[in-house]
Amino acid sequence: MFTLVRSRVRTAALALSAVAALTFGTTAMTGAAAAPASAPTPAPAKQGPTSVAYVEVNNNSMLNVGKYTLANGGDNVFDVAVIFAANINYDTGKKKAYLHFNENVQRVLDNAATEIKPLQQKGIKVVLSVLGNHQGAGFANFPSQQAASAFAKEMSDTVTKYGLDGIDFDDEYAEYGNNGTGQPNASSFVHLVTALRANMPDKIISLYNIGPAASRLSYGGVDVSSKFDYAWNPYYGTWQVPGIALPKSKLSPAAVEIGGTSQGTAADLARRTVSEGYGVYLTYNLDGTDRSADVSAFTRELYGSDAVYTP
């Protein structure tokens, strides 16, 4: 991947917890009795933007996301882990889109107890990204509201079946028109997101802000912008505010590729995230090597702490 476009083979809740101040007093005692010991003061909880980590599971383990903590306080560096990626494929016989998992994504899902649950037990949300696959099927060309709703149900059923925390939309590589499919239309993505949010009202829905779907968020008087929990810039090493009507707390104008974006740029983007009041910081391609130097470059700016890697 170069700075602005990801290769096909590249394959969220804001952690702001206020710590209550505890006042400890001592009671005067007589004789040999000692004053009661005060309770220990809890460690301060992480405060700052939500950190997101995409993991290319064709090459790397989701468990890498849980290996980074802050030196100050021990909290998780990452709040949301994204499985990259399932696909929207096209069945030429039935002339319909369907949700597809390659063998590596399927392995992660089938082994949710050891690949997903350990992250969730640490408090990290795990989201499944869905990506085009060169077959003409995309989020923006469902031929009817019924077809969009059917695909939404496939996604929400997957979230339920494997105990996931949500769905991420990435409208790349669809190659609209292949296999006789239609070109992007105005209603498709609105119907899809509306149905998905109705199916999973309490789960994460995020938008990788790219492709025809990202510019088709309103139709027939319905704007689905508010149905997203997060939206982020898709161009690594750059700053770009997603063009969606969400509050700053749900947006990541910063995007970095860990090991691919310089530490200086990662730090600058993190500093700008904080200074301009945005609530999310997006990272991509967390691998299995010790990336604590790269991660610390942005955690110092986001959270005032270095990152610690624990194999």
Coordinates of C-alpha atoms in Angstrom, one line a residue:
M1 CA 0.0 0.0 0.0
F2 CA 1.2 3.5 -0.7
T3 CA 0.2 6.6 1.0
L4 CA -3.2 7.1 -0.4
V5 CA -4.6 3.7 -1.6
R6 CA -4.6 0.4 0.2
S7 CA -3.8 -2.8 -1.6
R8 CA -6.5 -5.5 -1.8
V9 CA -4.1 -7.8 0.2
R10 CA -3.7 -5.3 3.0
T11 CA -5.2 -8.2 2.1
A12 CA -15.1 3.0 19.7
A13 CA -16.7 3.6 22.6
L14 CA -14.8 6.6 23.9
A15 CA -12.8 5.6 26.9
L16 CA -13.4 8.6 29.1
S17 CA -13.8 7.4 32.7
A18 CA -13.8 10.0 35.5
V19 CA -12.0 8.8 38.6
A20 CA -13.8 9.8 41.8
A21 CA -11.7 11.6 44.4
L22 CA -11.5 9.6 47.6
T23 CA -11.1 11.4 50.9
F24 CA -9.7 9.3 53.7
G25 CA -10.0 10.3 57.3
T26 CA -8.6 8.8 60.5
T27 CA -10.4 8.5 63.7
A28 CA -8.7 9.3 66.9
M29 CA -8.2 6.2 69.0
T30 CA -7.1 5.8 72.6
G31 CA -5.0 3.1 74.2
A32 CA -3.2 0.6 72.0
A33 CA -5.7 0.6 69.1
A34 CA -4.4 1.8 65.8
A35 CA -6.2 4.0 63.2
P36 CA -7.9 2.0 60.4
A37 CA -5.9 1.7 57.2
S38 CA -7.2 3.7 54.3
A39 CA -8.4 1.9 51.1
P40 CA -6.0 1.9 48.2
T41 CA -6.5 4.6 45.6
P42 CA -7.6 3.1 42.3
A43 CA -5.3 3.6 39.3
P44 CA -6.5 6.4 37.0
A45 CA -8.5 5.1 34.0
K46 CA -7.3 5.9 30.4
Q47 CA -8.7 9.1 29.1
G48 CA -8.4 10.3 25.5
P49 CA -9.5 9.3 22.0
T50 CA -10.7 5.9 21.1
S51 CA -7.9 3.9 19.4
V52 CA -8.8 1.6 16.6
A53 CA -6.6 -1.2 15.2
Y54 CA -7.3 -3.0 11.9
V55 CA -5.7 -6.5 11.7
E56 CA -5.1 -8.2 8.4
V57 CA -6.0 -11.7 9.5
N58 CA -4.6 -13.3 6.3
N59 CA -1.2 -12.6 7.9
N60 CA -1.6 -11.7 11.6
S61 CA -3.4 -12.7 14.8
M62 CA -6.2 -10.6 16.3
L63 CA -4.7 -11.3 19.7
N64 CA -1.9 -8.8 18.8
V65 CA -4.4 -6.0 19.6
G66 CA -4.5 -7.1 23.3
K67 CA -0.7 -7.1 23.7
Y68 CA -0.3 -3.3 24.1
T69 CA -1.0 -1.4 27.3
L70 CA -0.1 2.0 28.6
A71 CA 2.9 2.3 30.8
N72 CA 1.0 4.7 33.0
G73 CA -1.9 2.8 34.5
G74 CA -1.8 -0.4 32.4
D75 CA -4.9 0.3 30.4
N76 CA -5.4 -1.1 26.9
V77 CA -3.9 1.0 24.1
F78 CA -6.6 -0.1 21.7
D79 CA -10.3 0.1 22.3
V80 CA -11.6 -1.4 19.0
A81 CA -10.1 -4.2 17.0
V82 CA -11.3 -4.7 13.4
I83 CA -11.1 -8.1 11.7
F84 CA -10.0 -7.4 8.1
A85 CA -11.9 -8.6 6.2
A86 CA -15.0 -10.4 5.2
N87 CA -16.3 -9.8 1.7
I88 CA -19.5 -8.9 -0.1
N89 CA -19.5 -11.4 -3.0
Y90 CA -21.9 -12.0 -5.9
D91 CA -23.8 -15.2 -6.7
T92 CA -24.2 -15.1 -10.5
G93 CA -26.7 -18.0 -10.5
K94 CA -29.0 -16.4 -7.9
K95 CA -28.1 -12.9 -9.0
K96 CA -27.6 -11.7 -5.4
A97 CA -25.0 -10.5 -3.0
Y98 CA -23.9 -12.6 -0.1
L99 CA -21.5 -12.4 2.8
H100 CA -18.3 -14.4 2.3
F101 CA -15.5 -15.4 4.6
N102 CA -12.1 -16.5 3.3
E103 CA -10.4 -19.4 5.1
N104 CA -8.5 -17.0 7.4
V105 CA -11.5 -14.9 8.4
Q106 CA -13.5 -18.1 8.9
R107 CA -10.8 -19.5 11.1
V108 CA -10.9 -16.4 13.4
L109 CA -14.7 -16.7 13.6
D110 CA -14.7 -20.4 14.2
N111 CA -12.2 -19.9 17.0
A112 CA -14.0 -17.0 18.6
A113 CA -13.3 -18.4 22.1
T114 CA -9.6 -18.0 21.6
E115 CA -9.3 -15.3 18.9
I116 CA -12.1 -12.9 19.9
K117 CA -13.3 -13.5 23.4
P118 CA -9.9 -12.8 25.0
L119 CA -9.9 -9.3 23.6
Q120 CA -13.4 -8.7 24.7
Q121 CA -12.5 -9.9 28.2
K122 CA -9.9 -7.1 28.2
G123 CA -12.6 -4.6 27.3
I124 CA -11.7 -4.4 23.6
K125 CA -14.6 -4.3 21.1
V126 CA -14.2 -6.6 18.1
V127 CA -15.7 -5.6 14.8
L128 CA -15.9 -7.3 11.4
S129 CA -15.0 -5.3 8.4
V130 CA -16.8 -6.1 5.1
L131 CA -15.1 -5.3 1.8
G132 CA -15.8 -5.6 -1.9
N133 CA -14.3 -8.5 -3.8
H134 CA -14.1 -7.6 -7.5
Q135 CA -17.4 -9.4 -8.3
G136 CA -19.6 -6.4 -8.9
A137 CA -21.5 -6.6 -5.6
G138 CA -21.2 -3.6 -3.3
F139 CA -23.1 -1.7 -0.6
A140 CA -24.3 0.9 -3.1
N141 CA -25.9 -1.2 -5.9
F142 CA -28.6 -3.4 -4.2
P143 CA -31.4 -3.5 -6.7
S144 CA -34.1 -3.2 -4.1
Q145 CA -34.8 -2.5 -0.4
Q146 CA -35.5 -6.2 0.1
A147 CA -32.1 -7.2 -1.2
A148 CA -30.4 -4.6 1.0
S149 CA -32.3 -5.9 4.0
A150 CA -31.4 -9.5 3.3
F151 CA -27.7 -8.6 3.2
A152 CA -28.1 -6.6 6.4
K153 CA -29.6 -9.7 8.1
E154 CA -26.6 -11.8 7.0
M155 CA -24.3 -9.4 8.7
S156 CA -26.3 -9.0 11.9
D157 CA -26.8 -12.8 12.1
T158 CA -23.0 -13.1 11.8
V159 CA -22.5 -10.6 14.7
T160 CA -24.9 -12.6 16.8
K161 CA -23.5 -16.1 15.9
Y162 CA -19.9 -15.3 16.7
G163 CA -20.4 -12.8 19.5
L164 CA -19.0 -9.8 17.7
D165 CA -19.4 -6.2 18.6
G166 CA -20.3 -4.8 15.2
I167 CA -19.8 -4.2 11.5
D168 CA -17.4 -2.0 9.6
F169 CA -18.2 -0.9 6.0
D170 CA -15.3 -0.6 3.5
D171 CA -16.6 0.1 0.0
E172 CA -13.5 -0.7 -2.0
Y173 CA -12.8 -3.3 -4.8
A174 CA -16.5 -3.9 -5.5
E175 CA -15.9 -3.2 -9.2
Y176 CA -19.5 -2.2 -9.8
G177 CA -20.9 -3.5 -13.1
N178 CA -19.0 -6.8 -13.1
N179 CA -21.1 -9.9 -13.6
G180 CA -23.9 -7.8 -14.9
T181 CA -24.4 -5.9 -11.7
G182 CA -25.7 -2.4 -11.5
Q183 CA -23.9 0.8 -11.0
P184 CA -24.2 2.6 -7.6
N185 CA -27.6 4.0 -6.9
A186 CA -28.9 6.5 -4.4
S187 CA -31.1 4.3 -2.2
S188 CA -29.0 1.1 -1.7
F189 CA -26.7 2.1 1.2
V190 CA -29.4 4.0 3.0
H191 CA -31.6 0.9 3.0
L192 CA -28.7 -1.3 4.1
V193 CA -27.6 0.8 7.0
T194 CA -31.2 1.5 8.1
A195 CA -31.9 -2.3 8.2
L196 CA -28.6 -3.1 9.9
R197 CA -29.1 -0.6 12.7
A198 CA -32.7 -1.9 13.2
N199 CA -31.3 -5.4 13.5
M200 CA -28.5 -4.5 16.0
P201 CA -29.4 -1.3 17.8
D202 CA -26.7 -1.6 20.4
K203 CA -23.8 -2.7 18.3
I204 CA -21.1 -0.7 16.5
I205 CA -21.5 0.3 12.9
S206 CA -18.5 2.1 11.5
L207 CA -17.6 3.6 8.1
Y208 CA -14.3 3.5 6.4
N209 CA -15.0 6.7 4.5
I210 CA -14.3 5.7 0.9
G211 CA -16.1 4.5 -2.2
P212 CA -19.5 5.2 -3.7
A213 CA -21.4 4.2 -0.5
A214 CA -19.7 6.8 1.6
S215 CA -21.1 9.6 -0.6
R216 CA -24.6 8.2 -0.6
L217 CA -25.8 8.6 2.9
S218 CA -29.2 10.3 2.2
Y219 CA -32.2 9.2 0.3
G220 CA -35.9 9.9 0.3
G221 CA -35.6 12.2 3.2
V222 CA -33.7 9.7 5.3
D223 CA -30.1 10.5 6.3
V224 CA -28.2 7.6 7.9
S225 CA -25.2 9.5 9.1
S226 CA -26.4 9.4 12.7
K227 CA -26.7 5.6 12.6
F228 CA -22.9 5.3 12.5
D229 CA -20.9 5.1 15.7
Y230 CA -17.6 6.0 14.0
A231 CA -16.2 7.2 10.6
W232 CA -12.6 7.4 9.7
N233 CA -10.2 8.7 7.1
P234 CA -9.0 5.9 4.8
Y235 CA -5.7 7.4 3.6
Y236 CA -2.8 6.4 5.8
G237 CA -0.3 9.0 6.8
T238 CA -2.8 11.9 6.2
W239 CA -5.3 14.1 7.9
Q240 CA -8.8 14.2 6.4
V241 CA -12.0 14.8 8.2
P242 CA -14.7 12.3 7.1
G243 CA -17.5 14.0 5.2
I244 CA -20.3 12.7 7.4
A245 CA -22.6 14.5 9.9
L246 CA -21.2 13.1 13.1
P247 CA -19.8 14.9 16.1
K248 CA -16.0 15.2 16.5
S249 CA -16.1 12.5 19.2
K250 CA -17.0 9.9 16.6
L251 CA -14.6 10.9 13.8
S252 CA -11.0 10.0 13.0
P253 CA -9.4 12.5 10.6
A254 CA -6.0 10.8 11.4
A255 CA -5.1 7.5 9.9
V256 CA -1.7 5.7 10.3
E257 CA -0.3 2.4 9.1
I258 CA 1.7 1.0 11.9
G259 CA 5.3 0.4 10.7
G260 CA 4.4 2.2 7.4
T261 CA 3.7 5.7 8.7
S262 CA 6.7 7.4 10.2
Q263 CA 6.7 7.9 14.0
G264 CA 7.0 11.6 13.5
T265 CA 3.9 11.7 11.3
A266 CA 2.0 9.4 13.7
A267 CA 2.8 11.7 16.6
D268 CA 1.9 14.8 14.6
L269 CA -1.5 13.3 13.7
A270 CA -2.1 12.3 17.3
R271 CA -1.2 15.7 18.6
R272 CA -3.6 17.3 16.1
T273 CA -6.4 14.8 17.0
V274 CA -6.2 16.0 20.6
S275 CA -5.7 19.7 19.9
E276 CA -8.7 19.9 17.5
G277 CA -10.9 17.8 19.8
Y278 CA -11.5 14.7 17.7
G279 CA -12.4 11.5 19.5
V280 CA -11.0 8.6 17.4
Y281 CA -7.5 7.6 16.2
L282 CA -7.3 5.0 13.4
T283 CA -4.4 2.5 12.9
Y284 CA -4.0 -0.2 10.3
N285 CA -1.9 -3.3 9.9
L286 CA -0.9 -4.2 13.5
D287 CA 1.3 -7.3 13.1
G288 CA 3.0 -9.7 15.5
T289 CA 6.3 -8.0 16.0
D290 CA 7.0 -5.6 18.9
R291 CA 5.7 -2.3 17.6
S292 CA 5.9 -0.5 20.9
A293 CA 8.1 2.3 19.5
D294 CA 5.6 3.0 16.7
V295 CA 2.6 2.8 19.0
S296 CA 4.3 4.9 21.7
A297 CA 4.8 7.7 19.1
F298 CA 1.0 8.3 19.2
T299 CA 0.1 7.1 22.7
R300 CA 2.4 9.8 24.2
E301 CA 0.3 12.4 22.4
L302 CA -3.1 10.8 22.9
Y303 CA -2.7 9.5 26.5
G304 CA 0.5 11.0 27.9
S305 CA 2.1 7.6 28.2
D306 CA 4.4 5.2 26.4
A307 CA 3.0 1.9 25.2
V308 CA 4.2 -1.5 26.6
Y309 CA 4.3 -4.6 24.5
T310 CA 3.7 -7.9 26.2
P311 CA 4.2 -11.0 24.0

